[in-house]
Amino acid sequence: MAPAPLSHWTVGCLNRKESALRCSPSSGGGNGGDGDDGGDSGGDGGDSGGDGGRDDGDDGGGGDGGQLFRFARNSEKAMTTLARWRASQAGVSLKDRDRRPYLASDCDNLQEAEKWRRQIIGEISRKVAQIQNAGLGEFKLRDLNDEINKLLREKGHWEDRIKELGGPDYWKTGPKMLDNDGKEVPGNRGYKYFGAAKDLPGVRELFEQEPPPPPRKNRAELMKDIDADYYGCRDEDDGIIVPLEVEAEKAAVRAKVHEWKEKQNKVKTGQMTEEEAQGKEEEPLFPSSSLDEADEDMVEVSRLNPAIDDSEQQCFVAHVPVPSQKEIEEALVQRRKMELIQRYASDALQEEEMEAKNMIGV
């Protein structure tokens, strides 16, 4: 006896069960309970929409369960038992397939290298946004700053790898927005501080620069502020220095007079000669040795120049007596002595000196 043909309702139920088995279990049953209940609800849904489960068994997938199956995502399909089983049979794990290679040189695909670079940029952006919060604490901020610098170095490795694979040169054309957010310490190239990490203790002092030295003034600016006070022309206007100078001058005069009297007493008693009392004579401005050397130089020059020799052969007769060098030196010494006596000795002292000279017979 031949089997009876299946009804349209039975065919719809079988199709819906097969579809539920091919997709995830959560997306095939819906709110219909088991397969039969789902078929009933699918049939009802099919009747309300037109032909329902009789015309298209897949579209009448059982109430809410049909909607879940119709709008299932690829990520949900990838997590089904069948997909995981196929991946295990192929020897490839889903997590390993989405993990970024440790070394950029391990990647030989330009598209994947671009993807990993974009992924690193996203991680840097998230961490830069997190490090702006100063309430995270010092240790968390330092860890975030270290991670950002590590990701920046890794991004540079991937950009080099992209260039090796024939891609664009991001060192020249890529945006520098993330790099510009950080601030490098002078003298420590490569490591940057981001966000609130710039204000951490010990970091703030690194960015503090010494004030620049004041600019040097040129000669015109220095001479602009010079007046009579600079040269001491108005030092006596304050009325302080003049009395001090008078006292110092009187003390110097008294000391010199006392010294002179002691020498005179020693001369009278014979303990000291007049020459010793006068002390060492001041050296002349132009000593005789220098004058002799100058004369020798003039003789040498005149010997080399015949015109000078001819002029020197003419003899001149002096109508006034010319003093010798010794007489000039004695006159200068005597003049200097008289100036000192007039400056430091009083009139009475000078009269006593004259009387002493007359008694001695000088």
PDB file of C-alpha atoms in Angstrom, residues 53-295:
ATOM      1  CA  GLY A  53       3.083  28.378   5.741  1.00  0.00           C
ATOM      2  CA  ARG A  54       1.412  26.514   2.922  1.00  0.00           C
ATOM      3  CA  ASP A  55       2.959  28.699   0.188  1.00  0.00           C
ATOM      4  CA  ASP A  56       6.419  29.338   1.737  1.00  0.00           C
ATOM      5  CA  GLY A  57       7.469  27.281   4.702  1.00  0.00           C
ATOM      6  CA  ASP A  58      10.674  29.257   5.323  1.00  0.00           C
ATOM      7  CA  ASP A  59       8.902  32.597   5.573  1.00  0.00           C
ATOM      8  CA  GLY A  60       6.320  31.249   7.958  1.00  0.00           C
ATOM      9  CA  GLY A  61       8.963  30.379  10.500  1.00  0.00           C
ATOM     10  CA  GLY A  62       6.790  30.513  13.529  1.00  0.00           C
ATOM     11  CA  GLY A  63       5.834  33.856  15.017  1.00  0.00           C
ATOM     12  CA  ASP A  64       8.714  35.601  16.731  1.00  0.00           C
ATOM     13  CA  GLY A  65      11.010  32.716  15.904  1.00  0.00           C
ATOM     14  CA  GLY A  66      10.593  33.428  12.200  1.00  0.00           C
ATOM     15  CA  GLN A  67      11.595  37.039  12.688  1.00  0.00           C
ATOM     16  CA  LEU A  68      14.741  36.050  14.625  1.00  0.00           C
ATOM     17  CA  PHE A  69      15.741  33.637  11.875  1.00  0.00           C
ATOM     18  CA  ARG A  70      15.062  36.184   9.141  1.00  0.00           C
ATOM     19  CA  PHE A  71      17.212  38.946  10.762  1.00  0.00           C
ATOM     20  CA  ALA A  72      20.018  36.733  12.181  1.00  0.00           C
ATOM     21  CA  ARG A  73      23.434  38.449  12.183  1.00  0.00           C
ATOM     22  CA  ASN A  74      26.653  37.007  10.749  1.00  0.00           C
ATOM     23  CA  SER A  75      28.271  37.149  14.195  1.00  0.00           C
ATOM     24  CA  GLU A  76      25.417  35.041  15.604  1.00  0.00           C
ATOM     25  CA  LYS A  77      25.736  32.540  12.785  1.00  0.00           C
ATOM     26  CA  ALA A  78      29.490  32.300  13.387  1.00  0.00           C
ATOM     27  CA  MET A  79      28.920  31.381  17.037  1.00  0.00           C
ATOM     28  CA  THR A  80      26.641  28.408  16.288  1.00  0.00           C
ATOM     29  CA  THR A  81      27.713  24.893  17.208  1.00  0.00           C
ATOM     30  CA  LEU A  82      28.053  23.912  13.565  1.00  0.00           C
ATOM     31  CA  ALA A  83      30.313  26.881  12.784  1.00  0.00           C
ATOM     32  CA  ARG A  84      32.514  26.204  15.795  1.00  0.00           C
ATOM     33  CA  TRP A  85      32.735  22.538  14.855  1.00  0.00           C
ATOM     34  CA  ARG A  86      33.799  23.363  11.299  1.00  0.00           C
ATOM     35  CA  ALA A  87      36.418  25.805  12.613  1.00  0.00           C
ATOM     36  CA  SER A  88      37.801  23.171  14.975  1.00  0.00           C
ATOM     37  CA  GLN A  89      37.947  20.697  12.096  1.00  0.00           C
ATOM     38  CA  ALA A  90      39.897  23.221  10.027  1.00  0.00           C
ATOM     39  CA  GLY A  91      42.320  23.737  12.951  1.00  0.00           C
ATOM     40  CA  VAL A  92      41.722  27.498  13.162  1.00  0.00           C
ATOM     41  CA  SER A  93      40.332  29.184  16.252  1.00  0.00           C
ATOM     42  CA  LEU A  94      38.072  32.186  15.888  1.00  0.00           C
ATOM     43  CA  LYS A  95      40.039  34.135  18.507  1.00  0.00           C
ATOM     44  CA  ASP A  96      43.351  33.328  16.840  1.00  0.00           C
ATOM     45  CA  ARG A  97      41.961  34.373  13.503  1.00  0.00           C
ATOM     46  CA  ASP A  98      41.115  37.880  14.836  1.00  0.00           C
ATOM     47  CA  ARG A  99      44.276  38.365  16.936  1.00  0.00           C
ATOM     48  CA  ARG A 100      46.790  40.984  15.768  1.00  0.00           C
ATOM     49  CA  PRO A 101      50.221  39.521  14.970  1.00  0.00           C
ATOM     50  CA  TYR A 102      52.923  40.220  17.531  1.00  0.00           C
ATOM     51  CA  LEU A 103      55.402  41.265  14.844  1.00  0.00           C
ATOM     52  CA  ALA A 104      54.453  43.406  11.884  1.00  0.00           C
ATOM     53  CA  SER A 105      56.863  41.424   9.720  1.00  0.00           C
ATOM     54  CA  ASP A 106      54.651  38.327  10.147  1.00  0.00           C
ATOM     55  CA  CYS A 107      51.896  39.960   8.078  1.00  0.00           C
ATOM     56  CA  ASP A 108      52.244  39.636   4.296  1.00  0.00           C
ATOM     57  CA  ASN A 109      48.843  41.013   3.296  1.00  0.00           C
ATOM     58  CA  LEU A 110      48.519  44.744   2.668  1.00  0.00           C
ATOM     59  CA  GLN A 111      44.791  44.827   3.509  1.00  0.00           C
ATOM     60  CA  GLU A 112      45.349  43.099   6.829  1.00  0.00           C
ATOM     61  CA  ALA A 113      48.212  45.444   7.656  1.00  0.00           C
ATOM     62  CA  GLU A 114      45.923  48.400   6.977  1.00  0.00           C
ATOM     63  CA  LYS A 115      43.286  46.828   9.225  1.00  0.00           C
ATOM     64  CA  TRP A 116      45.728  46.326  12.094  1.00  0.00           C
ATOM     65  CA  ARG A 117      46.948  49.899  11.751  1.00  0.00           C
ATOM     66  CA  ARG A 118      43.385  51.206  11.977  1.00  0.00           C
ATOM     67  CA  GLN A 119      42.786  48.995  15.002  1.00  0.00           C
ATOM     68  CA  ILE A 120      45.851  50.432  16.765  1.00  0.00           C
ATOM     69  CA  ILE A 121      44.733  53.982  15.985  1.00  0.00           C
ATOM     70  CA  GLY A 122      41.360  53.215  17.548  1.00  0.00           C
ATOM     71  CA  GLU A 123      42.995  51.876  20.696  1.00  0.00           C
ATOM     72  CA  ILE A 124      45.204  54.964  20.926  1.00  0.00           C
ATOM     73  CA  SER A 125      42.186  57.230  20.562  1.00  0.00           C
ATOM     74  CA  ARG A 126      40.319  55.463  23.360  1.00  0.00           C
ATOM     75  CA  LYS A 127      43.294  55.564  25.712  1.00  0.00           C
ATOM     76  CA  VAL A 128      44.001  59.228  24.951  1.00  0.00           C
ATOM     77  CA  ALA A 129      40.386  59.994  25.837  1.00  0.00           C
ATOM     78  CA  GLN A 130      40.723  58.038  29.100  1.00  0.00           C
ATOM     79  CA  ILE A 131      43.958  59.720  30.148  1.00  0.00           C
ATOM     80  CA  GLN A 132      42.305  63.139  30.086  1.00  0.00           C
ATOM     81  CA  ASN A 133      40.594  62.252  33.383  1.00  0.00           C
ATOM     82  CA  ALA A 134      42.856  63.451  36.199  1.00  0.00           C
ATOM     83  CA  GLY A 135      40.847  61.502  38.797  1.00  0.00           C
ATOM     84  CA  LEU A 136      42.153  58.117  37.694  1.00  0.00           C
ATOM     85  CA  GLY A 137      45.128  58.314  40.009  1.00  0.00           C
ATOM     86  CA  GLU A 138      48.847  58.604  39.468  1.00  0.00           C
ATOM     87  CA  PHE A 139      49.538  54.902  38.848  1.00  0.00           C
ATOM     88  CA  LYS A 140      46.671  54.456  36.373  1.00  0.00           C
ATOM     89  CA  LEU A 141      47.728  57.584  34.460  1.00  0.00           C
ATOM     90  CA  ARG A 142      51.315  56.385  34.241  1.00  0.00           C
ATOM     91  CA  ASP A 143      50.193  52.952  32.988  1.00  0.00           C
ATOM     92  CA  LEU A 144      47.927  54.523  30.369  1.00  0.00           C
ATOM     93  CA  ASN A 145      50.709  56.821  29.220  1.00  0.00           C
ATOM     94  CA  ASP A 146      53.081  53.867  28.869  1.00  0.00           C
ATOM     95  CA  GLU A 147      50.474  51.919  26.880  1.00  0.00           C
ATOM     96  CA  ILE A 148      49.887  54.869  24.541  1.00  0.00           C
ATOM     97  CA  ASN A 149      53.601  55.208  23.846  1.00  0.00           C
ATOM     98  CA  LYS A 150      53.836  51.469  23.214  1.00  0.00           C
ATOM     99  CA  LEU A 151      50.926  51.630  20.760  1.00  0.00           C
ATOM    100  CA  LEU A 152      52.511  54.598  18.996  1.00  0.00           C
ATOM    101  CA  ARG A 153      55.693  52.617  18.467  1.00  0.00           C
ATOM    102  CA  GLU A 154      53.669  49.654  17.225  1.00  0.00           C
ATOM    103  CA  LYS A 155      51.790  51.917  14.829  1.00  0.00           C
ATOM    104  CA  GLY A 156      55.100  53.065  13.436  1.00  0.00           C
ATOM    105  CA  HIS A 157      56.147  49.440  12.847  1.00  0.00           C
ATOM    106  CA  TRP A 158      52.934  48.713  10.965  1.00  0.00           C
ATOM    107  CA  GLU A 159      53.342  51.857   8.863  1.00  0.00           C
ATOM    108  CA  ASP A 160      56.833  50.721   7.922  1.00  0.00           C
ATOM    109  CA  ARG A 161      55.451  47.287   7.027  1.00  0.00           C
ATOM    110  CA  ILE A 162      52.697  48.850   4.901  1.00  0.00           C
ATOM    111  CA  LYS A 163      55.324  50.816   3.021  1.00  0.00           C
ATOM    112  CA  GLU A 164      57.350  47.633   2.447  1.00  0.00           C
ATOM    113  CA  LEU A 165      54.253  45.874   1.064  1.00  0.00           C
ATOM    114  CA  GLY A 166      53.735  48.665  -1.476  1.00  0.00           C
ATOM    115  CA  GLY A 167      51.195  50.716   0.436  1.00  0.00           C
ATOM    116  CA  PRO A 168      51.171  54.467   1.126  1.00  0.00           C
ATOM    117  CA  ASP A 169      53.874  56.133   3.189  1.00  0.00           C
ATOM    118  CA  TYR A 170      51.988  57.259   6.305  1.00  0.00           C
ATOM    119  CA  TRP A 171      55.093  58.910   7.743  1.00  0.00           C
ATOM    120  CA  LYS A 172      54.673  61.607   5.098  1.00  0.00           C
ATOM    121  CA  THR A 173      50.975  61.601   4.263  1.00  0.00           C
ATOM    122  CA  GLY A 174      49.374  60.272   7.458  1.00  0.00           C
ATOM    123  CA  PRO A 175      47.682  62.558   9.998  1.00  0.00           C
ATOM    124  CA  LYS A 176      49.785  63.605  12.984  1.00  0.00           C
ATOM    125  CA  MET A 177      46.848  64.462  15.234  1.00  0.00           C
ATOM    126  CA  LEU A 178      47.511  61.735  17.796  1.00  0.00           C
ATOM    127  CA  ASP A 179      51.218  62.471  17.900  1.00  0.00           C
ATOM    128  CA  ASN A 180      50.620  66.184  18.374  1.00  0.00           C
ATOM    129  CA  ASP A 181      48.452  65.536  21.438  1.00  0.00           C
ATOM    130  CA  GLY A 182      51.540  64.383  23.323  1.00  0.00           C
ATOM    131  CA  LYS A 183      54.393  66.502  24.565  1.00  0.00           C
ATOM    132  CA  GLU A 184      58.001  65.379  24.615  1.00  0.00           C
ATOM    133  CA  VAL A 185      60.437  66.233  27.366  1.00  0.00           C
ATOM    134  CA  PRO A 186      63.404  68.249  26.076  1.00  0.00           C
ATOM    135  CA  GLY A 187      66.330  65.890  25.678  1.00  0.00           C
ATOM    136  CA  ASN A 188      64.129  62.732  25.849  1.00  0.00           C
ATOM    137  CA  ARG A 189      63.069  62.136  22.285  1.00  0.00           C
ATOM    138  CA  GLY A 190      60.479  59.448  21.580  1.00  0.00           C
ATOM    139  CA  TYR A 191      58.566  59.301  24.874  1.00  0.00           C
ATOM    140  CA  LYS A 192      55.529  61.565  25.122  1.00  0.00           C
ATOM    141  CA  TYR A 193      53.159  62.572  27.888  1.00  0.00           C
ATOM    142  CA  PHE A 194      49.435  62.854  27.190  1.00  0.00           C
ATOM    143  CA  GLY A 195      46.531  64.503  28.958  1.00  0.00           C
ATOM    144  CA  ALA A 196      46.654  64.561  32.739  1.00  0.00           C
ATOM    145  CA  ALA A 197      50.015  62.751  32.717  1.00  0.00           C
ATOM    146  CA  LYS A 198      51.662  66.094  31.931  1.00  0.00           C
ATOM    147  CA  ASP A 199      50.712  67.360  35.402  1.00  0.00           C
ATOM    148  CA  LEU A 200      51.977  64.378  37.383  1.00  0.00           C
ATOM    149  CA  PRO A 201      54.521  65.071  40.139  1.00  0.00           C
ATOM    150  CA  GLY A 202      58.000  64.909  38.710  1.00  0.00           C
ATOM    151  CA  VAL A 203      56.745  65.436  35.157  1.00  0.00           C
ATOM    152  CA  ARG A 204      55.604  69.031  35.524  1.00  0.00           C
ATOM    153  CA  GLU A 205      59.122  70.056  36.553  1.00  0.00           C
ATOM    154  CA  LEU A 206      60.551  68.523  33.382  1.00  0.00           C
ATOM    155  CA  PHE A 207      58.554  70.892  31.201  1.00  0.00           C
ATOM    156  CA  GLU A 208      59.408  73.991  33.224  1.00  0.00           C
ATOM    157  CA  GLN A 209      62.042  75.910  31.329  1.00  0.00           C
ATOM    158  CA  GLU A 210      64.489  78.333  32.856  1.00  0.00           C
ATOM    159  CA  PRO A 211      63.712  81.971  32.131  1.00  0.00           C
ATOM    160  CA  PRO A 212      65.810  83.287  29.264  1.00  0.00           C
ATOM    161  CA  PRO A 213      68.683  85.569  30.239  1.00  0.00           C
ATOM    162  CA  PRO A 214      68.011  89.271  29.856  1.00  0.00           C
ATOM    163  CA  PRO A 215      69.146  90.636  26.515  1.00  0.00           C
ATOM    164  CA  ARG A 216      72.458  92.391  26.509  1.00  0.00           C
ATOM    165  CA  LYS A 217      72.384  96.134  25.986  1.00  0.00           C
ATOM    166  CA  ASN A 218      74.450  97.726  23.296  1.00  0.00           C
ATOM    167  CA  ARG A 219      76.655 100.764  23.798  1.00  0.00           C
ATOM    168  CA  ALA A 220      73.959 103.230  22.744  1.00  0.00           C
ATOM    169  CA  GLU A 221      71.503 101.879  25.336  1.00  0.00           C
ATOM    170  CA  LEU A 222      74.164 101.985  28.057  1.00  0.00           C
ATOM    171  CA  MET A 223      75.123 105.575  27.298  1.00  0.00           C
ATOM    172  CA  LYS A 224      71.489 106.658  27.286  1.00  0.00           C
ATOM    173  CA  ASP A 225      71.176 106.376  31.086  1.00  0.00           C
ATOM    174  CA  ILE A 226      74.547 107.951  31.949  1.00  0.00           C
ATOM    175  CA  ASP A 227      74.413 111.401  33.556  1.00  0.00           C
ATOM    176  CA  ALA A 228      76.564 113.554  35.834  1.00  0.00           C
ATOM    177  CA  ASP A 229      75.985 111.223  38.784  1.00  0.00           C
ATOM    178  CA  TYR A 230      77.774 108.437  36.922  1.00  0.00           C
ATOM    179  CA  TYR A 231      80.969 110.513  36.775  1.00  0.00           C
ATOM    180  CA  GLY A 232      80.677 111.624  40.408  1.00  0.00           C
ATOM    181  CA  CYS A 233      80.067 115.287  39.641  1.00  0.00           C
ATOM    182  CA  ARG A 234      77.308 115.586  42.222  1.00  0.00           C
ATOM    183  CA  ASP A 235      78.668 113.373  44.993  1.00  0.00           C
ATOM    184  CA  GLU A 236      79.151 116.376  47.280  1.00  0.00           C
ATOM    185  CA  ASP A 237      75.547 117.564  46.987  1.00  0.00           C
ATOM    186  CA  ASP A 238      74.302 115.159  49.638  1.00  0.00           C
ATOM    187  CA  GLY A 239      76.437 116.834  52.339  1.00  0.00           C
ATOM    188  CA  ILE A 240      77.843 113.542  53.622  1.00  0.00           C
ATOM    189  CA  ILE A 241      81.073 112.986  51.770  1.00  0.00           C
ATOM    190  CA  VAL A 242      82.526 116.494  52.264  1.00  0.00           C
ATOM    191  CA  PRO A 243      82.833 116.294  56.094  1.00  0.00           C
ATOM    192  CA  LEU A 244      84.334 112.835  55.788  1.00  0.00           C
ATOM    193  CA  GLU A 245      86.883 114.054  53.283  1.00  0.00           C
ATOM    194  CA  VAL A 246      87.808 116.980  55.551  1.00  0.00           C
ATOM    195  CA  GLU A 247      88.378 114.662  58.507  1.00  0.00           C
ATOM    196  CA  ALA A 248      90.441 112.280  56.396  1.00  0.00           C
ATOM    197  CA  GLU A 249      92.523 115.155  55.029  1.00  0.00           C
ATOM    198  CA  LYS A 250      93.214 116.537  58.513  1.00  0.00           C
ATOM    199  CA  ALA A 251      94.260 113.096  59.743  1.00  0.00           C
ATOM    200  CA  ALA A 252      96.609 112.668  56.783  1.00  0.00           C
ATOM    201  CA  VAL A 253      98.140 116.113  57.377  1.00  0.00           C
ATOM    202  CA  ARG A 254      98.689 115.368  61.062  1.00  0.00           C
ATOM    203  CA  ALA A 255     100.355 112.068  60.219  1.00  0.00           C
ATOM    204  CA  LYS A 256     102.653 113.662  57.679  1.00  0.00           C
ATOM    205  CA  VAL A 257     103.577 116.529  60.035  1.00  0.00           C
ATOM    206  CA  HIS A 258     104.309 114.097  62.851  1.00  0.00           C
ATOM    207  CA  GLU A 259     106.496 112.023  60.564  1.00  0.00           C
ATOM    208  CA  TRP A 260     108.330 115.106  59.341  1.00  0.00           C
ATOM    209  CA  LYS A 261     108.978 116.342  62.891  1.00  0.00           C
ATOM    210  CA  GLU A 262     110.408 112.983  63.901  1.00  0.00           C
ATOM    211  CA  LYS A 263     112.774 113.034  60.965  1.00  0.00           C
ATOM    212  CA  GLN A 264     113.870 116.577  61.802  1.00  0.00           C
ATOM    213  CA  ASN A 265     114.563 115.608  65.397  1.00  0.00           C
ATOM    214  CA  LYS A 266     116.661 112.685  64.229  1.00  0.00           C
ATOM    215  CA  VAL A 267     118.576 114.982  61.895  1.00  0.00           C
ATOM    216  CA  LYS A 268     119.280 117.405  64.752  1.00  0.00           C
ATOM    217  CA  THR A 269     120.484 114.630  67.016  1.00  0.00           C
ATOM    218  CA  GLY A 270     122.597 113.152  64.230  1.00  0.00           C
ATOM    219  CA  GLN A 271     120.718 109.887  64.020  1.00  0.00           C
ATOM    220  CA  MET A 272     119.801 110.551  60.376  1.00  0.00           C
ATOM    221  CA  THR A 273     121.305 112.581  57.582  1.00  0.00           C
ATOM    222  CA  GLU A 274     119.423 115.104  55.506  1.00  0.00           C
ATOM    223  CA  GLU A 275     119.348 112.785  52.505  1.00  0.00           C
ATOM    224  CA  GLU A 276     117.898 109.948  54.564  1.00  0.00           C
ATOM    225  CA  ALA A 277     115.345 112.323  56.053  1.00  0.00           C
ATOM    226  CA  GLN A 278     114.200 113.350  52.608  1.00  0.00           C
ATOM    227  CA  GLY A 279     113.654 109.720  51.760  1.00  0.00           C
ATOM    228  CA  LYS A 280     113.881 108.031  48.420  1.00  0.00           C
ATOM    229  CA  GLU A 281     113.549 110.452  45.595  1.00  0.00           C
ATOM    230  CA  GLU A 282     110.802 109.963  43.118  1.00  0.00           C
ATOM    231  CA  GLU A 283     111.848 108.417  39.869  1.00  0.00           C
ATOM    232  CA  PRO A 284     111.816 110.833  36.962  1.00  0.00           C
ATOM    233  CA  LEU A 285     109.147 110.515  34.359  1.00  0.00           C
ATOM    234  CA  PHE A 286     111.721 109.921  31.664  1.00  0.00           C
ATOM    235  CA  PRO A 287     114.819 108.219  33.126  1.00  0.00           C
ATOM    236  CA  SER A 288     118.209 108.875  31.612  1.00  0.00           C
ATOM    237  CA  SER A 289     118.500 105.327  30.306  1.00  0.00           C
ATOM    238  CA  SER A 290     115.345 105.709  28.241  1.00  0.00           C
ATOM    239  CA  LEU A 291     116.604 109.041  26.934  1.00  0.00           C
ATOM    240  CA  ASP A 292     119.901 107.460  25.915  1.00  0.00           C
ATOM    241  CA  GLU A 293     118.075 104.681  24.089  1.00  0.00           C
ATOM    242  CA  ALA A 294     115.948 107.268  22.328  1.00  0.00           C
ATOM    243  CA  ASP A 295     119.086 109.141  21.268  1.00  0.00           C
TER     244      ASP A 295
END
